[in-house]
Amino acid sequence: MKKTNVIILFRNLNLGGISSLYKSLLLENEKYNNNIEFILVCFFANKIILRELEDLGFKIYILPYRGKLSYFKLGKNLREIIDNEKIDIIHSNTPFDRVFTILHFPRLPHITTFHTSTPFEKSNNFLINFVFSFLDKKFIQLARLKIIAVSNYVKLKLVNEQIRAEDIEVIVSGIPNDINMSETSADSKIDFRKNGEIPLLCVGRFHYDKGQYDLIPVFKELLKLNNKYRLYFLGDGHDSYYKSVQKKIIDYDLSDYVIFLGYKSNVDYFFQKCEALLFPSKNEALGLTLLEGLKNKTLIFASPIGGILEVIDDRRTGVFIDFNKPKLAAYGIHQILNNIDQMIYIKEEAGEEFKKSFDIKSSYLKYISTYKKVINKIN
């Protein structure tokens, strides 16, 4: 049987949900004899995730992007990779690499995944808005790409943007079911339960959509109900939003109660150590962090928005909280955390829901089926 070679194309190979998804898919692929080989190609790569993937033995190319004009010259570089690796399909993930593929390789089979709940989002920059919003949408409509949406919510958003429903397949993302409890020497020094403290976790890169800024007033109210609560932020951040969160913590006099852990690859370790996950997202296509929480049987408090509604069943596998109302949110969180029977029920149901709906095997097999359908259609 002929091998099918697939390029997974990214603009940025960054820390976060997209790279985690494909890392999981590639690891799952090693368990099967599906004659599918993945090659990762990107324009930019975070050094941490690049090293992680290379250590796992995955093949990665970084295109020599040198500013806006080089965007139109890099087709030759990618053509060499396509020819050398005998590529059958390109699988794009963002407007940047989607438009690039359609412009340079209009005849090559092309699948794209929408990971965001804001497809064709507008920008204040005219050029960016024209190329990566207007052209992205028009090219997709004309090219009739095979589109993967990571949730039904994302599919609905695409249909509302006049993308044909029959071109869209929903493949809900999954994660591996193994628990990684490895710890670094720095991790082992953290005493999460010192003096009866109650550790709460917030996971995700610092970004406006993730809602960390809005979590600070809620946490302030939580401390009024019990001063043993501690908040651990797990995720990378260096920009102005990250600094605004830090400033708000200082303004609210919370520096002694909030701990920044930075990026960690062993997220399961922290889920297992903390009492609950606080997920105040403002905009979410699905939320791989929630799947990590379900897998670890962590008590989840999440915003009732977007794709989260397809992951969490309120009061069964997690609890919906309005983080825009600090006092009510804090009271709701505190009340559940003090009801042992309800906590145990929700945690157990969370674990069962993960096994039933979000194990990586199911989404992996659906991706493979999609690749094969595209190849068979062409042949």
Coordinates of C-alpha atoms in Angstrom, one line a residue:
M1 CA 0.0 0.0 0.0
K2 CA 1.4 3.4 -1.0
K3 CA 2.3 5.7 1.9
T4 CA 0.4 8.9 2.3
N5 CA 2.7 11.8 3.3
V6 CA 1.0 14.8 5.0
I7 CA 2.5 18.2 5.7
I8 CA 1.1 19.9 8.8
L9 CA 1.7 23.5 8.0
F10 CA 1.7 26.3 10.7
R11 CA 2.5 29.9 10.8
N12 CA 3.7 29.7 14.4
L13 CA 4.7 26.4 16.0
N14 CA 4.0 27.8 19.5
L15 CA 3.3 26.6 23.0
G16 CA -0.4 26.0 23.2
G17 CA -3.4 23.9 22.1
I18 CA -2.6 23.5 18.4
S19 CA 0.9 22.2 18.9
S20 CA -0.3 19.9 21.7
L21 CA -3.0 18.5 19.5
Y22 CA -0.6 17.6 16.7
K23 CA 2.0 16.3 19.1
S24 CA -0.7 13.9 20.4
L25 CA -1.8 13.0 16.8
L26 CA 1.7 12.2 15.8
L27 CA 2.4 10.1 18.9
E28 CA -0.9 8.2 18.3
N29 CA 0.2 7.6 14.7
E30 CA 3.2 5.7 15.8
K31 CA 0.9 3.1 17.3
Y32 CA -0.7 2.2 14.0
N33 CA 0.2 0.9 10.6
N34 CA -1.9 3.3 8.6
N35 CA 0.8 4.2 6.0
I36 CA 0.5 7.8 7.1
E37 CA 3.6 9.9 7.6
F38 CA 3.5 13.5 9.0
I39 CA 6.0 16.2 8.3
L40 CA 5.8 19.5 10.2
V41 CA 6.5 22.7 8.4
C42 CA 6.3 26.2 9.9
F43 CA 7.5 29.8 9.4
F44 CA 8.3 30.4 13.1
A45 CA 9.0 28.0 15.9
N46 CA 9.1 28.3 19.7
K47 CA 12.4 26.8 20.9
I48 CA 10.9 24.8 23.7
I49 CA 8.2 23.1 21.6
L50 CA 10.6 22.7 18.7
R51 CA 13.1 20.8 21.0
E52 CA 10.3 18.8 22.5
L53 CA 9.1 17.6 19.1
E54 CA 12.6 17.0 17.7
D55 CA 13.5 14.9 20.8
L56 CA 10.4 12.7 20.0
G57 CA 11.9 12.1 16.5
F58 CA 9.4 14.1 14.4
K59 CA 10.6 15.7 11.1
I60 CA 10.3 19.5 11.2
Y61 CA 11.2 22.1 8.6
I62 CA 11.3 25.8 9.3
L63 CA 10.8 28.0 6.2
P64 CA 13.2 31.1 6.1
Y65 CA 10.6 33.8 6.5
R66 CA 12.2 37.2 6.2
G67 CA 9.3 39.7 6.3
K68 CA 6.2 40.3 4.3
L69 CA 7.8 40.2 0.9
S70 CA 9.3 36.8 1.5
Y71 CA 5.8 35.4 2.0
F72 CA 5.5 35.4 -1.8
K73 CA 9.0 33.9 -2.4
L74 CA 8.8 30.9 0.0
G75 CA 6.7 28.8 -2.5
K76 CA 10.0 27.5 -3.9
N77 CA 11.3 26.5 -0.5
L78 CA 8.1 24.6 0.3
R79 CA 8.0 23.1 -3.3
E80 CA 11.4 21.5 -2.6
I81 CA 10.1 19.9 0.6
I82 CA 6.9 18.7 -1.2
D83 CA 9.0 17.1 -4.0
N84 CA 11.7 15.6 -1.7
E85 CA 9.1 14.2 0.8
K86 CA 6.7 13.1 -2.0
I87 CA 3.8 15.0 -0.2
D88 CA 0.2 14.0 -1.0
I89 CA -1.7 16.5 1.2
I90 CA -1.1 19.8 2.9
H91 CA -3.0 20.3 6.2
S92 CA -3.1 24.0 7.1
N93 CA -4.2 25.6 10.4
T94 CA -4.3 29.4 10.2
P95 CA -5.3 32.1 7.7
F96 CA -1.6 32.8 7.1
D97 CA -0.6 29.3 6.0
R98 CA -4.0 28.6 4.4
V99 CA -3.7 31.6 2.0
F100 CA -0.1 30.7 1.4
T101 CA -1.0 27.2 0.3
I102 CA -3.9 28.2 -2.0
L103 CA -1.7 30.9 -3.7
H104 CA 1.3 28.7 -4.2
F105 CA -0.2 25.2 -4.6
P106 CA -3.8 25.5 -5.8
R107 CA -3.8 21.9 -7.3
L108 CA -2.3 20.1 -4.3
P109 CA -4.9 18.4 -2.0
H110 CA -5.5 20.7 0.9
I111 CA -7.3 20.2 4.2
T112 CA -7.6 22.9 6.8
T113 CA -8.6 22.9 10.5
F114 CA -10.3 25.8 12.2
H115 CA -9.2 25.9 15.8
T116 CA -10.6 29.3 16.6
S117 CA -14.1 30.4 17.4
T118 CA -13.5 33.7 15.5
P119 CA -13.0 32.6 11.8
F120 CA -12.1 35.5 9.4
E121 CA -11.6 37.8 12.3
K122 CA -11.2 41.4 11.2
S123 CA -8.1 43.5 11.9
N124 CA -7.4 47.2 12.1
N125 CA -4.5 46.7 9.7
F126 CA -5.9 47.0 6.1
L127 CA -3.4 44.7 4.5
I128 CA -3.7 42.0 7.1
N129 CA -7.5 42.4 7.0
F130 CA -7.6 42.0 3.2
V131 CA -5.2 39.0 2.9
F132 CA -6.1 37.0 6.0
S133 CA -9.8 37.8 6.4
F134 CA -11.3 38.7 3.1
L135 CA -9.0 36.6 0.8
D136 CA -9.0 33.7 3.3
K137 CA -12.8 33.5 3.2
K138 CA -13.1 34.0 -0.6
F139 CA -10.3 31.4 -1.3
I140 CA -12.0 28.8 0.9
Q141 CA -15.4 29.4 -0.8
L142 CA -13.8 29.1 -4.3
A143 CA -11.4 26.2 -3.6
R144 CA -14.0 24.1 -1.8
L145 CA -11.4 22.9 0.7
K146 CA -12.1 20.1 3.1
I147 CA -12.6 21.8 6.4
I148 CA -12.2 20.4 9.9
A149 CA -13.9 22.2 12.8
V150 CA -12.8 21.3 16.3
S151 CA -16.4 21.7 17.6
N152 CA -20.0 22.1 16.5
Y153 CA -19.8 25.6 17.7
V154 CA -16.9 26.4 15.3
K155 CA -18.9 24.7 12.5
L156 CA -21.9 26.9 13.2
K157 CA -19.6 30.0 13.1
L158 CA -18.3 28.9 9.7
V159 CA -21.7 28.3 8.3
N160 CA -22.8 31.8 9.5
E161 CA -19.9 33.1 7.4
Q162 CA -21.4 31.5 4.3
I163 CA -19.1 28.4 4.2
R164 CA -20.9 25.4 2.9
A165 CA -21.9 23.0 5.7
E166 CA -21.2 19.9 3.5
D167 CA -17.6 21.0 3.2
I168 CA -17.1 21.0 7.0
E169 CA -16.5 18.0 9.2
V170 CA -16.5 18.2 13.0
I171 CA -13.6 16.3 14.6
V172 CA -13.5 17.0 18.3
S173 CA -10.0 17.2 19.5
G174 CA -8.7 14.6 21.9
I175 CA -5.7 14.1 24.2
P176 CA -3.8 10.9 25.3
N177 CA -5.2 9.1 28.3
D178 CA -1.8 8.6 30.1
I179 CA -1.0 10.7 33.1
N180 CA 2.4 12.3 33.2
M181 CA 3.5 12.7 36.8
S182 CA 7.1 13.5 36.2
E183 CA 8.4 16.4 38.2
T184 CA 11.4 18.7 38.0
S185 CA 13.5 19.6 41.0
A186 CA 11.8 23.0 41.1
D187 CA 8.3 21.3 41.0
S188 CA 9.2 19.1 43.9
K189 CA 10.0 22.1 46.1
I190 CA 6.4 23.5 45.8
D191 CA 4.4 22.6 48.9
F192 CA 0.9 23.0 47.5
R193 CA -0.8 22.1 50.9
K194 CA 1.5 24.1 53.2
N195 CA -0.4 25.2 56.4
G196 CA -3.7 23.8 55.0
E197 CA -3.6 25.9 51.9
I198 CA -6.1 25.2 49.1
P199 CA -4.4 25.3 45.7
L200 CA -6.4 26.5 42.6
L201 CA -5.1 26.2 39.1
C202 CA -5.5 28.4 36.0
V203 CA -3.9 27.0 32.9
G204 CA -3.3 28.8 29.5
R205 CA -1.0 31.2 27.8
F206 CA -1.7 34.8 28.9
H207 CA -4.1 36.3 26.4
Y208 CA -7.2 38.6 26.6
D209 CA -9.5 35.7 25.4
K210 CA -8.2 33.5 28.3
G211 CA -9.6 35.9 30.9
Q212 CA -6.9 35.8 33.5
Y213 CA -7.3 39.5 34.1
D214 CA -10.9 39.0 35.1
L215 CA -10.0 36.1 37.4
I216 CA -8.2 38.4 39.8
P217 CA -11.3 40.2 41.3
V218 CA -12.9 36.7 41.7
F219 CA -9.9 35.4 43.6
K220 CA -9.9 38.5 45.8
E221 CA -13.5 37.7 46.8
L222 CA -12.5 34.0 47.4
L223 CA -9.9 35.0 49.9
K224 CA -12.6 36.9 51.8
L225 CA -14.4 33.6 52.2
N226 CA -11.3 31.6 53.1
N227 CA -7.8 33.1 53.2
K228 CA -6.2 29.6 52.6
Y229 CA -6.9 29.7 48.9
R230 CA -3.8 30.1 46.6
L231 CA -3.9 30.7 42.8
Y232 CA -1.4 29.1 40.5
F233 CA -1.0 30.4 37.0
L234 CA 0.4 27.8 34.6
G235 CA 1.3 29.3 31.2
D236 CA 3.7 31.5 29.4
G237 CA 3.4 35.3 29.0
H238 CA 5.6 38.3 28.3
D239 CA 3.5 40.9 26.6
S240 CA 1.4 43.8 27.8
Y241 CA -1.5 41.6 28.8
Y242 CA 0.7 39.5 31.0
K243 CA 2.0 42.7 32.6
S244 CA -1.5 44.0 33.1
V245 CA -2.4 40.8 35.0
Q246 CA 0.7 41.2 37.2
K247 CA -0.1 44.8 37.9
K248 CA -3.7 44.0 38.9
I249 CA -2.4 41.4 41.3
I250 CA -0.2 44.1 42.9
D251 CA -3.0 46.6 42.9
Y252 CA -5.3 44.1 44.7
D253 CA -2.5 43.3 47.2
L254 CA -2.5 39.6 46.2
S255 CA 1.2 39.0 45.5
D256 CA 1.5 36.6 48.5
Y257 CA -1.4 34.5 47.3
V258 CA -0.7 34.2 43.5
I259 CA 2.1 32.0 42.0
F260 CA 3.3 32.2 38.4
L261 CA 4.6 28.8 37.3
G262 CA 5.4 29.6 33.7
Y263 CA 5.2 27.0 30.9
K264 CA 5.2 23.4 32.0
S265 CA 5.0 20.3 29.8
N266 CA 4.0 18.1 32.7
V267 CA 0.6 19.7 33.2
D268 CA -0.9 16.5 34.7
Y269 CA 1.4 16.9 37.7
F270 CA -0.2 20.2 38.5
F271 CA -3.8 19.1 37.9
Q272 CA -3.2 16.3 40.3
K273 CA -1.7 18.6 43.0
C274 CA -4.4 21.3 42.8
E275 CA -7.9 21.3 44.1
A276 CA -9.7 22.8 41.1
L277 CA -9.2 24.3 37.7
L278 CA -10.5 27.9 37.1
F279 CA -11.1 28.5 33.4
P280 CA -12.4 32.0 32.9
S281 CA -12.1 32.0 29.1
K282 CA -14.0 34.7 27.1
N283 CA -13.8 32.9 23.8
E284 CA -13.2 29.2 23.3
A285 CA -13.5 26.9 20.3
L286 CA -13.2 23.8 22.5
G287 CA -10.5 24.1 25.2
L288 CA -7.8 21.3 25.4
T289 CA -7.1 22.5 29.0
L290 CA -10.6 21.3 29.9
L291 CA -9.9 17.9 28.5
E292 CA -6.8 17.7 30.6
G293 CA -8.9 18.6 33.6
L294 CA -11.5 15.9 32.8
K295 CA -8.7 13.3 32.3
N296 CA -7.2 14.1 35.7
K297 CA -10.7 14.1 37.4
T298 CA -10.1 17.7 38.4
L299 CA -13.0 19.9 39.6
I300 CA -13.5 22.4 36.8
F301 CA -15.1 25.8 37.1
A302 CA -15.6 27.3 33.6
S303 CA -17.3 30.0 31.6
P304 CA -20.5 28.8 29.9
I305 CA -19.4 30.0 26.4
G306 CA -18.6 28.7 22.9
G307 CA -17.2 25.2 22.6
I308 CA -17.0 24.8 26.4
L309 CA -20.7 24.0 26.3
E310 CA -19.8 20.8 24.3
V311 CA -17.2 19.7 26.9
I312 CA -18.8 20.5 30.3
D313 CA -22.1 19.3 31.5
D314 CA -23.0 21.7 34.3
R315 CA -23.0 20.2 37.8
R316 CA -22.1 16.8 36.3
T317 CA -18.7 17.0 34.8
G318 CA -17.9 20.6 35.9
V319 CA -19.5 23.8 37.1
F320 CA -20.4 26.9 35.0
I321 CA -19.4 30.2 36.6
D322 CA -19.9 33.8 35.5
F323 CA -16.5 35.2 36.1
N324 CA -17.8 38.7 35.3
K325 CA -19.6 38.8 38.6
P326 CA -16.8 38.4 41.2
K327 CA -18.9 38.0 44.4
L328 CA -21.3 35.5 42.9
A329 CA -18.5 33.6 41.2
A330 CA -16.5 33.4 44.4
Y331 CA -19.5 32.2 46.4
G332 CA -20.4 29.6 43.8
I333 CA -16.8 28.2 43.7
H334 CA -16.5 28.3 47.5
Q335 CA -19.8 26.5 48.0
I336 CA -18.9 23.6 45.7
L337 CA -15.4 23.3 47.2
N338 CA -17.0 22.8 50.6
N339 CA -19.4 20.1 49.5
I340 CA -17.3 16.9 49.5
D341 CA -20.0 14.6 48.2
Q342 CA -20.7 16.9 45.2
M343 CA -17.0 17.3 44.5
I344 CA -16.5 13.5 44.4
Y345 CA -19.5 13.0 42.1
I346 CA -18.4 15.7 39.6
K347 CA -14.8 14.5 39.6
E348 CA -15.8 10.9 38.9
E349 CA -18.2 11.9 36.2
A350 CA -15.5 14.1 34.6
G351 CA -13.2 11.1 34.3
E352 CA -15.9 8.9 32.8
E353 CA -16.8 11.7 30.2
F354 CA -13.1 11.9 29.2
K355 CA -12.8 8.2 28.5
K356 CA -16.1 8.2 26.6
S357 CA -15.6 11.3 24.4
F358 CA -12.1 12.8 24.4
D359 CA -9.5 10.1 24.2
I360 CA -7.1 10.9 21.3
K361 CA -7.7 7.6 19.6
S362 CA -11.1 8.6 18.4
S363 CA -10.1 12.0 16.9
Y364 CA -6.9 10.5 15.4
L365 CA -8.9 7.8 13.5
K366 CA -11.2 10.5 12.2
Y367 CA -8.3 12.5 10.9
I368 CA -6.9 9.5 9.2
S369 CA -10.3 8.7 7.6
T370 CA -10.5 12.3 6.3
Y371 CA -7.0 12.1 4.7
K372 CA -8.0 8.8 3.0
K373 CA -11.3 10.2 1.7
V374 CA -9.5 13.1 0.1
I375 CA -6.9 10.9 -1.5
N376 CA -9.5 8.4 -2.7
K377 CA -11.6 11.2 -4.2
I378 CA -8.6 12.4 -6.2
N379 CA -7.6 9.0 -7.4

